[in-house]
C-alpha positions as a Python dict, from the first residue, in 0.01 Angstrom:
ca = {
    (1, 'M'): (0, 0, 0),
    (2, 'I'): (-336, 142, 122),
    (3, 'S'): (-483, 103, -229),
    (4, 'R'): (-371, -259, -242),
    (5, 'L'): (-509, -321, 109),
    (6, 'R'): (-838, -158, 12),
    (7, 'R'): (-874, -380, -296),
    (8, 'R'): (-802, -692, -93),
    (9, 'L'): (-1049, -596, 182),
    (10, 'T'): (-1307, -511, -80),
    (11, 'L'): (-1262, -854, -245),
    (12, 'L'): (-1284, -1022, 94),
    (13, 'M'): (-1596, -831, 203),
    (14, 'T'): (-1757, -884, -136),
    (15, 'A'): (-1690, -1254, -136),
    (16, 'M'): (-1824, -1300, 217),
    (17, 'T'): (-2137, -1095, 164),
    (18, 'A'): (-2196, -1241, -182),
    (19, 'L'): (-2167, -1591, -27),
    (20, 'V'): (-2430, -1506, 232),
    (21, 'L'): (-2651, -1352, -40),
    (22, 'A'): (-2615, -1669, -245),
    (23, 'G'): (-2725, -1881, 50),
    (24, 'A'): (-3025, -1657, 117),
    (25, 'L'): (-3123, -1653, -252),
    (26, 'L'): (-3084, -2030, -276),
    (27, 'V'): (-3308, -2093, 19),
    (28, 'T'): (-3561, -1842, -108),
    (29, 'W'): (-3554, -2001, -458),
    (30, 'R'): (-3610, -2348, -324),
    (31, 'L'): (-3900, -2232, -106),
    (32, 'S'): (-4047, -2036, -396),
    (33, 'E'): (-4028, -2340, -627),
    (34, 'E'): (-4182, -2564, -366),
    (35, 'Q'): (-4467, -2314, -321),
    (36, 'Y'): (-4512, -2290, -700),
    (37, 'R'): (-4525, -2672, -732),
    (38, 'R'): (-4784, -2695, -454),
    (39, 'S'): (-4992, -2419, -613),
    (40, 'A'): (-4972, -2583, -951),
    (41, 'E'): (-5080, -2922, -804),
    (42, 'Q'): (-5367, -2757, -615),
    (43, 'L'): (-5480, -2583, -928),
    (44, 'F'): (-5469, -2912, -1119),
    (45, 'E'): (-5687, -3077, -853),
    (46, 'N'): (-5935, -2793, -847),
    (47, 'N'): (-5970, -2794, -1219),
    (48, 'F'): (-6026, -3170, -1217),
    (49, 'S'): (-6289, -3150, -945),
    (50, 'S'): (-6467, -2878, -1145),
    (51, 'L'): (-6452, -3087, -1457),
    (52, 'C'): (-6597, -3389, -1272),
    (53, 'D'): (-6882, -3178, -1140),
    (54, 'R'): (-6969, -3071, -1491),
    (55, 'L'): (-6944, -3421, -1628),
    (56, 'A'): (-7159, -3565, -1344),
    (57, 'D'): (-7444, -3338, -1441),
    (58, 'A'): (-7403, -3374, -1820),
    (59, 'D'): (-7610, -3618, -2020),
    (60, 'S'): (-7349, -3623, -2293),
    (61, 'V'): (-7020, -3464, -2392),
    (62, 'S'): (-6878, -3375, -2730),
    (63, 'D'): (-6533, -3410, -2865),
    (64, 'V'): (-6521, -3037, -2923),
    (65, 'W'): (-6597, -2964, -2563),
    (66, 'L'): (-6334, -3214, -2438),
    (67, 'A'): (-6079, -3060, -2669),
    (68, 'E'): (-6156, -2714, -2531),
    (69, 'Q'): (-6106, -2850, -2180),
    (70, 'E'): (-5771, -2996, -2270),
    (71, 'Q'): (-5654, -2676, -2433),
    (72, 'S'): (-5766, -2456, -2148),
    (73, 'T'): (-5615, -2672, -1866),
    (74, 'E'): (-5325, -2822, -2075),
    (75, 'C'): (-5427, -3161, -1939),
    (76, 'L'): (-5477, -3492, -2121),
    (77, 'L'): (-5829, -3634, -2068),
    (78, 'F'): (-5929, -3996, -2071),
    (79, 'L'): (-6287, -4110, -2030),
    (80, 'K'): (-6445, -4457, -2016),
    (81, 'D'): (-6815, -4523, -1997),
    (82, 'N'): (-6866, -4845, -1801),
    (83, 'G'): (-6519, -4954, -1895),
    (84, 'A'): (-6556, -4875, -2270),
    (85, 'S'): (-6339, -4604, -2413),
    (86, 'L'): (-6502, -4305, -2578),
    (87, 'H'): (-6413, -4233, -2937),
    (88, 'Y'): (-6201, -3926, -2846),
    (89, 'E'): (-5854, -3904, -2986),
    (90, 'G'): (-5745, -3601, -2788),
    (91, 'S'): (-5616, -3260, -2888),
    (92, 'L'): (-5281, -3245, -2704),
    (93, 'A'): (-4958, -3429, -2790),
    (94, 'S'): (-4754, -3613, -2538),
    (95, 'R'): (-4406, -3768, -2529),
    (96, 'T'): (-4552, -4106, -2440),
    (97, 'P'): (-4823, -4204, -2692),
    (98, 'R'): (-5176, -4165, -2566),
    (99, 'S'): (-5247, -4532, -2611),
    (100, 'E'): (-4963, -4618, -2375),
    (101, 'L'): (-5071, -4349, -2127),
    (102, 'E'): (-5422, -4488, -2135),
    (103, 'A'): (-5298, -4833, -2041),
    (104, 'L'): (-5101, -4682, -1754),
    (105, 'V'): (-5408, -4494, -1647),
    (106, 'L'): (-5622, -4810, -1641),
    (107, 'E'): (-5360, -4981, -1431),
    (108, 'A'): (-5364, -4694, -1184),
    (109, 'V'): (-5745, -4696, -1173),
    (110, 'G'): (-5741, -5066, -1086),
    (111, 'Q'): (-5511, -4988, -794),
    (112, 'L'): (-5667, -4665, -662),
    (113, 'L'): (-6043, -4688, -746),
    (114, 'D'): (-6297, -4959, -660),
    (115, 'T'): (-6587, -5005, -899),
    (116, 'S'): (-6740, -5258, -664),
    (117, 'R'): (-6819, -5003, -389),
    (118, 'R'): (-7191, -4931, -429),
    (119, 'D'): (-7474, -4795, -217),
    (120, 'S'): (-7796, -4980, -125),
    (121, 'A'): (-7955, -4884, -458),
    (122, 'G'): (-7660, -5033, -648),
    (123, 'A'): (-7506, -4703, -763),
    (124, 'V'): (-7129, -4671, -764),
    (125, 'F'): (-6992, -4439, -502),
    (126, 'R'): (-6827, -4123, -640),
    (127, 'Q'): (-6450, -4159, -586),
    (128, 'E'): (-6143, -3938, -660),
    (129, 'A'): (-5777, -4017, -637),
    (130, 'H'): (-5470, -3796, -696),
    (131, 'G'): (-5109, -3876, -744),
    (132, 'T'): (-4824, -3873, -996),
    (133, 'M'): (-4754, -4105, -1283),
    (134, 'A'): (-4440, -4171, -1490),
    (135, 'G'): (-4469, -4212, -1869),
    (136, 'N'): (-4256, -4436, -2088),
    (137, 'A'): (-4046, -4150, -2234),
    (138, 'S'): (-3891, -4009, -1917),
    (139, 'D'): (-4200, -3790, -1872),
    (140, 'S'): (-4386, -3744, -1550),
    (141, 'Y'): (-4744, -3629, -1484),
    (142, 'F'): (-4979, -3503, -1224),
    (143, 'M'): (-5257, -3761, -1222),
    (144, 'A'): (-5623, -3735, -1111),
    (145, 'L'): (-5873, -4024, -1132),
    (146, 'A'): (-6253, -4024, -1064),
    (147, 'L'): (-6548, -4261, -1078),
    (148, 'L'): (-6872, -4078, -1142),
    (149, 'P'): (-7205, -4269, -1091),
    (150, 'R'): (-7437, -4278, -1392),
    (151, 'G'): (-7779, -4390, -1254),
    (152, 'E'): (-7881, -4652, -1005),
    (153, 'M'): (-7801, -4959, -1216),
    (154, 'G'): (-7428, -4951, -1142),
    (155, 'A'): (-7329, -4751, -1450),
    (156, 'Y'): (-7037, -4518, -1407),
    (157, 'L'): (-6802, -4285, -1596),
    (158, 'M'): (-6433, -4310, -1538),
    (159, 'V'): (-6245, -3977, -1585),
    (160, 'A'): (-5870, -3941, -1583),
    (161, 'S'): (-5659, -3623, -1623),
    (162, 'L'): (-5288, -3603, -1673),
    (163, 'Q'): (-5077, -3286, -1666),
    (164, 'D'): (-4716, -3301, -1791),
    (165, 'K'): (-4485, -3174, -1512),
    (166, 'N'): (-4234, -3052, -1768),
    (167, 'F'): (-4363, -2696, -1713),
    (168, 'L'): (-4227, -2720, -1354),
    (169, 'A'): (-3880, -2782, -1489),
    (170, 'R'): (-3909, -2490, -1735),
    (171, 'H'): (-4029, -2263, -1454),
    (172, 'E'): (-3746, -2383, -1232),
    (173, 'V'): (-3487, -2293, -1495),
    (174, 'L'): (-3635, -1953, -1561),
    (175, 'S'): (-3668, -1881, -1193),
    (176, 'A'): (-3307, -1994, -1132),
    (177, 'L'): (-3186, -1754, -1403),
    (178, 'Q'): (-3381, -1471, -1241),
    (179, 'Y'): (-3230, -1542, -899),
    (180, 'A'): (-2887, -1570, -1052),
    (181, 'G'): (-2939, -1227, -1211),
    (182, 'L'): (-3039, -1089, -875),
    (183, 'W'): (-2724, -1241, -722),
    (184, 'V'): (-2507, -1079, -986),
    (185, 'V'): (-2670, -742, -942),
    (186, 'G'): (-2662, -776, -569),
    (187, 'S'): (-2296, -883, -567),
    (188, 'A'): (-2209, -578, -780),
    (189, 'L'): (-2390, -353, -541),
    (190, 'L'): (-2219, -525, -244),
    (191, 'A'): (-1881, -474, -418),
    (192, 'L'): (-1955, -94, -449),
    (193, 'I'): (-2072, -76, -94),
    (194, 'S'): (-1769, -274, 27),
    (195, 'F'): (-1534, -48, -167),
    (196, 'W'): (-1695, 256, -8),
    (197, 'L'): (-1692, 111, 340),
    (198, 'T'): (-1330, 1, 319),
    (199, 'G'): (-1242, 348, 197),
    (200, 'K'): (-1415, 501, 497),
    (201, 'A'): (-1253, 252, 733),
    (202, 'L'): (-902, 300, 588),
    (203, 'A'): (-932, 677, 561),
    (204, 'P'): (-789, 738, 911),
    (205, 'T'): (-506, 494, 843),
    (206, 'A'): (-429, 660, 511),
    (207, 'L'): (-437, 999, 672),
    (208, 'A'): (-209, 881, 957),
    (209, 'M'): (34, 734, 714),
    (210, 'R'): (34, 1046, 502),
    (211, 'R'): (96, 1263, 805),
    (212, 'Q'): (368, 1030, 920),
    (213, 'K'): (541, 1065, 589),
    (214, 'E'): (503, 1438, 593),
    (215, 'F'): (622, 1445, 953),
    (216, 'I'): (929, 1246, 881),
    (217, 'A'): (1006, 1450, 570),
    (218, 'A'): (963, 1781, 761),
    (219, 'A'): (1162, 1660, 1058),
    (220, 'S'): (1449, 1544, 827),
    (221, 'H'): (1444, 1885, 664),
    (222, 'E'): (1458, 2073, 989),
    (223, 'L'): (1739, 1849, 1119),
    (224, 'R'): (1940, 1893, 803),
    (225, 'S'): (1993, 2270, 853),
    (226, 'P'): (2148, 2266, 1202),
    (227, 'L'): (2356, 1958, 1113),
    (228, 'A'): (2490, 2134, 805),
    (229, 'V'): (2593, 2438, 1018),
    (230, 'I'): (2759, 2221, 1279),
    (231, 'K'): (2940, 2014, 1021),
    (232, 'T'): (3055, 2329, 832),
    (233, 'S'): (3168, 2506, 1152),
    (234, 'L'): (3367, 2210, 1275),
    (235, 'Q'): (3538, 2174, 941),
    (236, 'A'): (3624, 2541, 944),
    (237, 'V'): (3769, 2522, 1294),
    (238, 'D'): (4028, 2275, 1169),
    (239, 'G'): (4141, 2542, 920),
    (240, 'D'): (4375, 2842, 963),
    (241, 'L'): (4139, 3072, 1151),
    (242, 'S'): (4191, 3325, 1428),
    (243, 'P'): (4095, 3230, 1781),
    (244, 'E'): (3813, 3483, 1769),
    (245, 'R'): (3667, 3338, 1452),
    (246, 'Q'): (3697, 2983, 1592),
    (247, 'T'): (3513, 3094, 1906),
    (248, 'V'): (3229, 3234, 1692),
    (249, 'L'): (3205, 2909, 1496),
    (250, 'L'): (3198, 2699, 1810),
    (251, 'H'): (2936, 2927, 1952),
    (252, 'N'): (2722, 2883, 1636),
    (253, 'S'): (2767, 2506, 1665),
    (254, 'Q'): (2651, 2518, 2021),
    (255, 'K'): (2343, 2719, 1930),
    (256, 'E'): (2253, 2479, 1647),
    (257, 'A'): (2302, 2183, 1881),
    (258, 'D'): (2065, 2347, 2127),
    (259, 'R'): (1814, 2390, 1845),
    (260, 'M'): (1847, 2027, 1751),
    (261, 'S'): (1794, 1932, 2115),
    (262, 'R'): (1467, 2140, 2132),
    (263, 'L'): (1349, 1990, 1804),
    (264, 'I'): (1420, 1632, 1921),
    (265, 'D'): (1244, 1698, 2250),
    (266, 'D'): (933, 1828, 2064),
    (267, 'L'): (940, 1535, 1825),
    (268, 'L'): (962, 1284, 2114),
    (269, 'L'): (676, 1460, 2294),
    (270, 'L'): (457, 1441, 1983),
    (271, 'A'): (553, 1085, 1905),
    (272, 'N'): (475, 970, 2262),
    (273, 'G'): (145, 1156, 2248),
    (274, 'D'): (50, 974, 1926),
    (275, 'L'): (129, 647, 2096),
    (276, 'G'): (-53, 744, 2419),
    (277, 'N'): (275, 707, 2616),
    (278, 'L'): (328, 1076, 2710),
    (279, 'P'): (391, 1070, 3087),
    (280, 'A'): (195, 1309, 3304),
    (281, 'H'): (128, 1331, 3673),
    (282, 'L'): (-209, 1501, 3719),
    (283, 'E'): (-252, 1649, 4066),
    (284, 'P'): (-473, 1916, 4219),
    (285, 'L'): (-329, 2255, 4111),
    (286, 'A'): (-430, 2615, 4194),
    (287, 'P'): (-442, 2784, 3847),
    (288, 'D'): (-423, 3139, 3991),
    (289, 'N'): (-89, 3063, 4166),
    (290, 'L'): (43, 2907, 3846),
    (291, 'C'): (-60, 3208, 3637),
    (292, 'I'): (118, 3438, 3881),
    (293, 'E'): (438, 3234, 3862),
    (294, 'V'): (429, 3219, 3484),
    (295, 'Y'): (361, 3593, 3470),
    (296, 'D'): (660, 3663, 3688),
    (297, 'Q'): (879, 3438, 3468),
    (298, 'F'): (778, 3608, 3144),
    (299, 'Y'): (739, 3968, 3258),
    (300, 'L'): (1108, 4052, 3203),
    (301, 'V'): (1124, 3847, 2881),
    (302, 'A'): (834, 4044, 2734),
    (303, 'R'): (985, 4377, 2846),
    (304, 'E'): (1313, 4290, 2678),
    (305, 'Q'): (1116, 4247, 2354),
    (306, 'K'): (945, 4578, 2423),
    (307, 'H'): (610, 4425, 2508),
    (308, 'T'): (382, 4496, 2806),
    (309, 'L'): (267, 4176, 2977),
    (310, 'S'): (-39, 4211, 3201),
    (311, 'L'): (-210, 3954, 3424),
    (312, 'S'): (-587, 3936, 3491),
    (313, 'L'): (-724, 3724, 3777),
    (314, 'P'): (-1083, 3687, 3896),
    (315, 'E'): (-1183, 3826, 4230),
    (316, 'E'): (-1370, 3507, 4336),
    (317, 'V'): (-1199, 3188, 4444),
    (318, 'V'): (-1085, 2983, 4147),
    (319, 'P'): (-1152, 2612, 4172),
    (320, 'T'): (-852, 2382, 4150),
    (321, 'I'): (-778, 2178, 3843),
    (322, 'R'): (-603, 1850, 3791),
    (323, 'A'): (-283, 1912, 3596),
    (324, 'D'): (85, 1829, 3559),
    (325, 'E'): (239, 2158, 3670),
    (326, 'G'): (556, 2116, 3455),
    (327, 'R'): (353, 2024, 3138),
    (328, 'L'): (110, 2312, 3196),
    (329, 'R'): (399, 2553, 3244),
    (330, 'Q'): (541, 2430, 2912),
    (331, 'L'): (205, 2483, 2742),
    (332, 'L'): (165, 2844, 2867),
    (333, 'A'): (528, 2915, 2778),
    (334, 'I'): (462, 2808, 2424),
    (335, 'L'): (161, 3045, 2393),
    (336, 'L'): (347, 3338, 2557),
    (337, 'N'): (661, 3290, 2346),
    (338, 'N'): (437, 3269, 2037),
    (339, 'A'): (271, 3599, 2134),
    (340, 'I'): (598, 3772, 2203),
    (341, 'E'): (768, 3651, 1890),
    (342, 'H'): (495, 3714, 1640),
    (343, 'T'): (360, 4052, 1742),
    (344, 'P'): (520, 4389, 1674),
    (345, 'A'): (716, 4560, 1955),
    (346, 'E'): (531, 4774, 2208),
    (347, 'T'): (203, 4579, 2157),
    (348, 'P'): (44, 4455, 2482),
    (349, 'I'): (4, 4089, 2578),
    (350, 'E'): (-247, 3972, 2833),
    (351, 'L'): (-245, 3653, 3040),
    (352, 'T'): (-606, 3611, 3166),
    (353, 'L'): (-763, 3358, 3407),
    (354, 'R'): (-1136, 3307, 3418),
    (355, 'A'): (-1355, 3082, 3629),
    (356, 'D'): (-1720, 2993, 3595),
    (357, 'G'): (-1846, 2917, 3939),
    (358, 'K'): (-2171, 2752, 3813),
    (359, 'N'): (-1998, 2459, 3635),
    (360, 'S'): (-1642, 2496, 3777),
    (361, 'A'): (-1502, 2560, 3431),
    (362, 'V'): (-1161, 2725, 3417),
    (363, 'T'): (-1006, 2905, 3117),
    (364, 'I'): (-662, 3052, 3068),
    (365, 'S'): (-623, 3294, 2778),
    (366, 'V'): (-313, 3449, 2614),
    (367, 'V'): (-426, 3762, 2420),
    (368, 'D'): (-214, 3959, 2185),
    (369, 'H'): (-288, 4268, 1972),
    (370, 'G'): (-68, 4188, 1675),
    (371, 'P'): (-162, 4127, 1310),
    (372, 'G'): (-384, 3829, 1397),
    (373, 'I'): (-412, 3499, 1217),
    (374, 'P'): (-519, 3493, 845),
    (375, 'D'): (-840, 3303, 779),
    (376, 'E'): (-666, 3064, 542),
    (377, 'A'): (-415, 2970, 813),
    (378, 'K'): (-671, 2902, 1093),
    (379, 'P'): (-758, 2539, 984),
    (380, 'H'): (-382, 2448, 981),
    (381, 'L'): (-274, 2652, 1288),
    (382, 'F'): (-206, 2340, 1499),
    (383, 'D'): (-61, 2129, 1212),
    (384, 'R'): (293, 2009, 1269),
    (385, 'F'): (562, 2210, 1092),
    (386, 'Y'): (306, 2455, 972),
    (387, 'R'): (413, 2820, 948),
    (388, 'A'): (148, 3074, 874),
    (389, 'D'): (367, 3345, 734),
    (390, 'A'): (725, 3426, 643),
    (391, 'S'): (792, 3560, 992),
    (392, 'R'): (775, 3201, 1118),
    (393, 'T'): (1070, 3092, 913),
    (394, 'S'): (1323, 3209, 1163),
    (395, 'K'): (1567, 2966, 1304),
    (396, 'R'): (1398, 2983, 1642),
    (397, 'N'): (1075, 2840, 1505),
    (398, 'F'): (1022, 2485, 1374),
    (399, 'G'): (644, 2505, 1334),
    (400, 'L'): (598, 2259, 1620),
    (401, 'G'): (516, 2490, 1912),
    (402, 'L'): (138, 2503, 1871),
    (403, 'S'): (125, 2134, 1786),
    (404, 'V'): (301, 2055, 2113),
    (405, 'A'): (70, 2298, 2295),
    (406, 'K'): (-233, 2113, 2144),
    (407, 'E'): (-96, 1775, 2253),
    (408, 'L'): (-33, 1912, 2602),
    (409, 'A'): (-390, 2040, 2622),
    (410, 'R'): (-524, 1699, 2509),
    (411, 'L'): (-311, 1538, 2782),
    (412, 'H'): (-498, 1745, 3041),
    (413, 'G'): (-842, 1677, 2889),
    (414, 'A'): (-859, 2045, 2793),
    (415, 'S'): (-932, 2222, 2466),
    (416, 'L'): (-702, 2474, 2299),
    (417, 'T'): (-860, 2705, 2047),
    (418, 'A'): (-758, 3022, 1866),
    (419, 'T'): (-991, 3317, 1802),
    (420, 'D'): (-953, 3672, 1679),
    (421, 'T'): (-891, 3945, 1938),
    (422, 'P'): (-1145, 4227, 1911),
    (423, 'G'): (-962, 4520, 1747),
    (424, 'G'): (-694, 4298, 1595),
    (425, 'G'): (-473, 4017, 1717),
    (426, 'A'): (-501, 3658, 1825),
    (427, 'T'): (-642, 3499, 2147),
    (428, 'F'): (-550, 3143, 2247),
    (429, 'I'): (-797, 2998, 2493),
    (430, 'L'): (-711, 2692, 2713),
    (431, 'A'): (-1038, 2564, 2855),
    (432, 'F'): (-1038, 2291, 3125),
    (433, 'N'): (-1332, 2065, 3137),
    (434, 'P'): (-1493, 2032, 3480),
    (435, 'K'): (-1477, 1654, 3426),
    (436, 'S'): (-1118, 1652, 3319),
    (437, 'P'): (-924, 1325, 3375),
    (438, 'K'): (-875, 1219, 3732),
}
């Protein structure tokens, strides 16, 4: 399901970002083409002005020179000396025949230039006009016209230059192909980035779903064992058994029912913690008094298991903490039971309270001197249903205790960590943040 969702989100993100990219590239392409058209038109006008300057100072021009000008500028040139066409056939081909273009040019000259404008000496004023002109074969041209005076007797040279705008269409197509290529490459990169981002975004969800499946599978496995014992015992009670044997079977069923009840309580606590619905009543609490009460509660339990339980309290006044007394007792009970159950007999266990007066930090530690925690088990120590070694497969242990303790610590805004005890063993440290939840 996560893979399908990831593919759909990737497609959606790619489509949205590719659409934005397409819009940006389209705008950029249009601006680029407009700038290219303006630059081409400006270059055409500058070349024409330069040509007119050279013609104005020349006494005569040759067909070879005119052909070179046409080839270098890719423009059609038309010249008339006092209205008479020069004998120049041109060197460039055009879709509309040159004769027809010449007629169109003369028509434009009559509209845009005025040969009657003269100075006091009778010389024609120099004039230039620029525009566009359509041919007769669906061709279009940049057009430049000029009247150049040739002496004081009213003589003049008419110069016209036409540049086929077909190169603009070719450039537009090539440019569009380039931008389309950029869009394809950009969309591919966006797809890869989207796939990576959706993977990062869905990773917590995938992890939560995987843990949920593992949690359900492990819980089902743990529940199956006591249910099987209860079912078998009840079936055997109906048989021909002695009263003593029936009493034993009923007692076993009761023990398994108690185990199931503890397991269900732990599962409910963890589930409510995951949902943020774990109830807690945080009130000011004296941690030294709590540690004394917990010590008194577990002193005999530890002695029955042939352990020595000691309590260490600081001499200075310990600041109060905000905690749910019942939940905190449950947390410390888990840590002490864990130490009693998983350390050899006659090894000491220490319950230690520390306070840092500078920042009002309070730590409660449960220290044992048993075999310690293997390095490979430390990253998974607080995982649900995790058992670090074979000794944790007893029926009293579901592998949920430390997970519950971690959840209870989080509920108090505290941290719960495990370190190695110097000389061997494990130390669980419950550290209360001075800015724990109010």
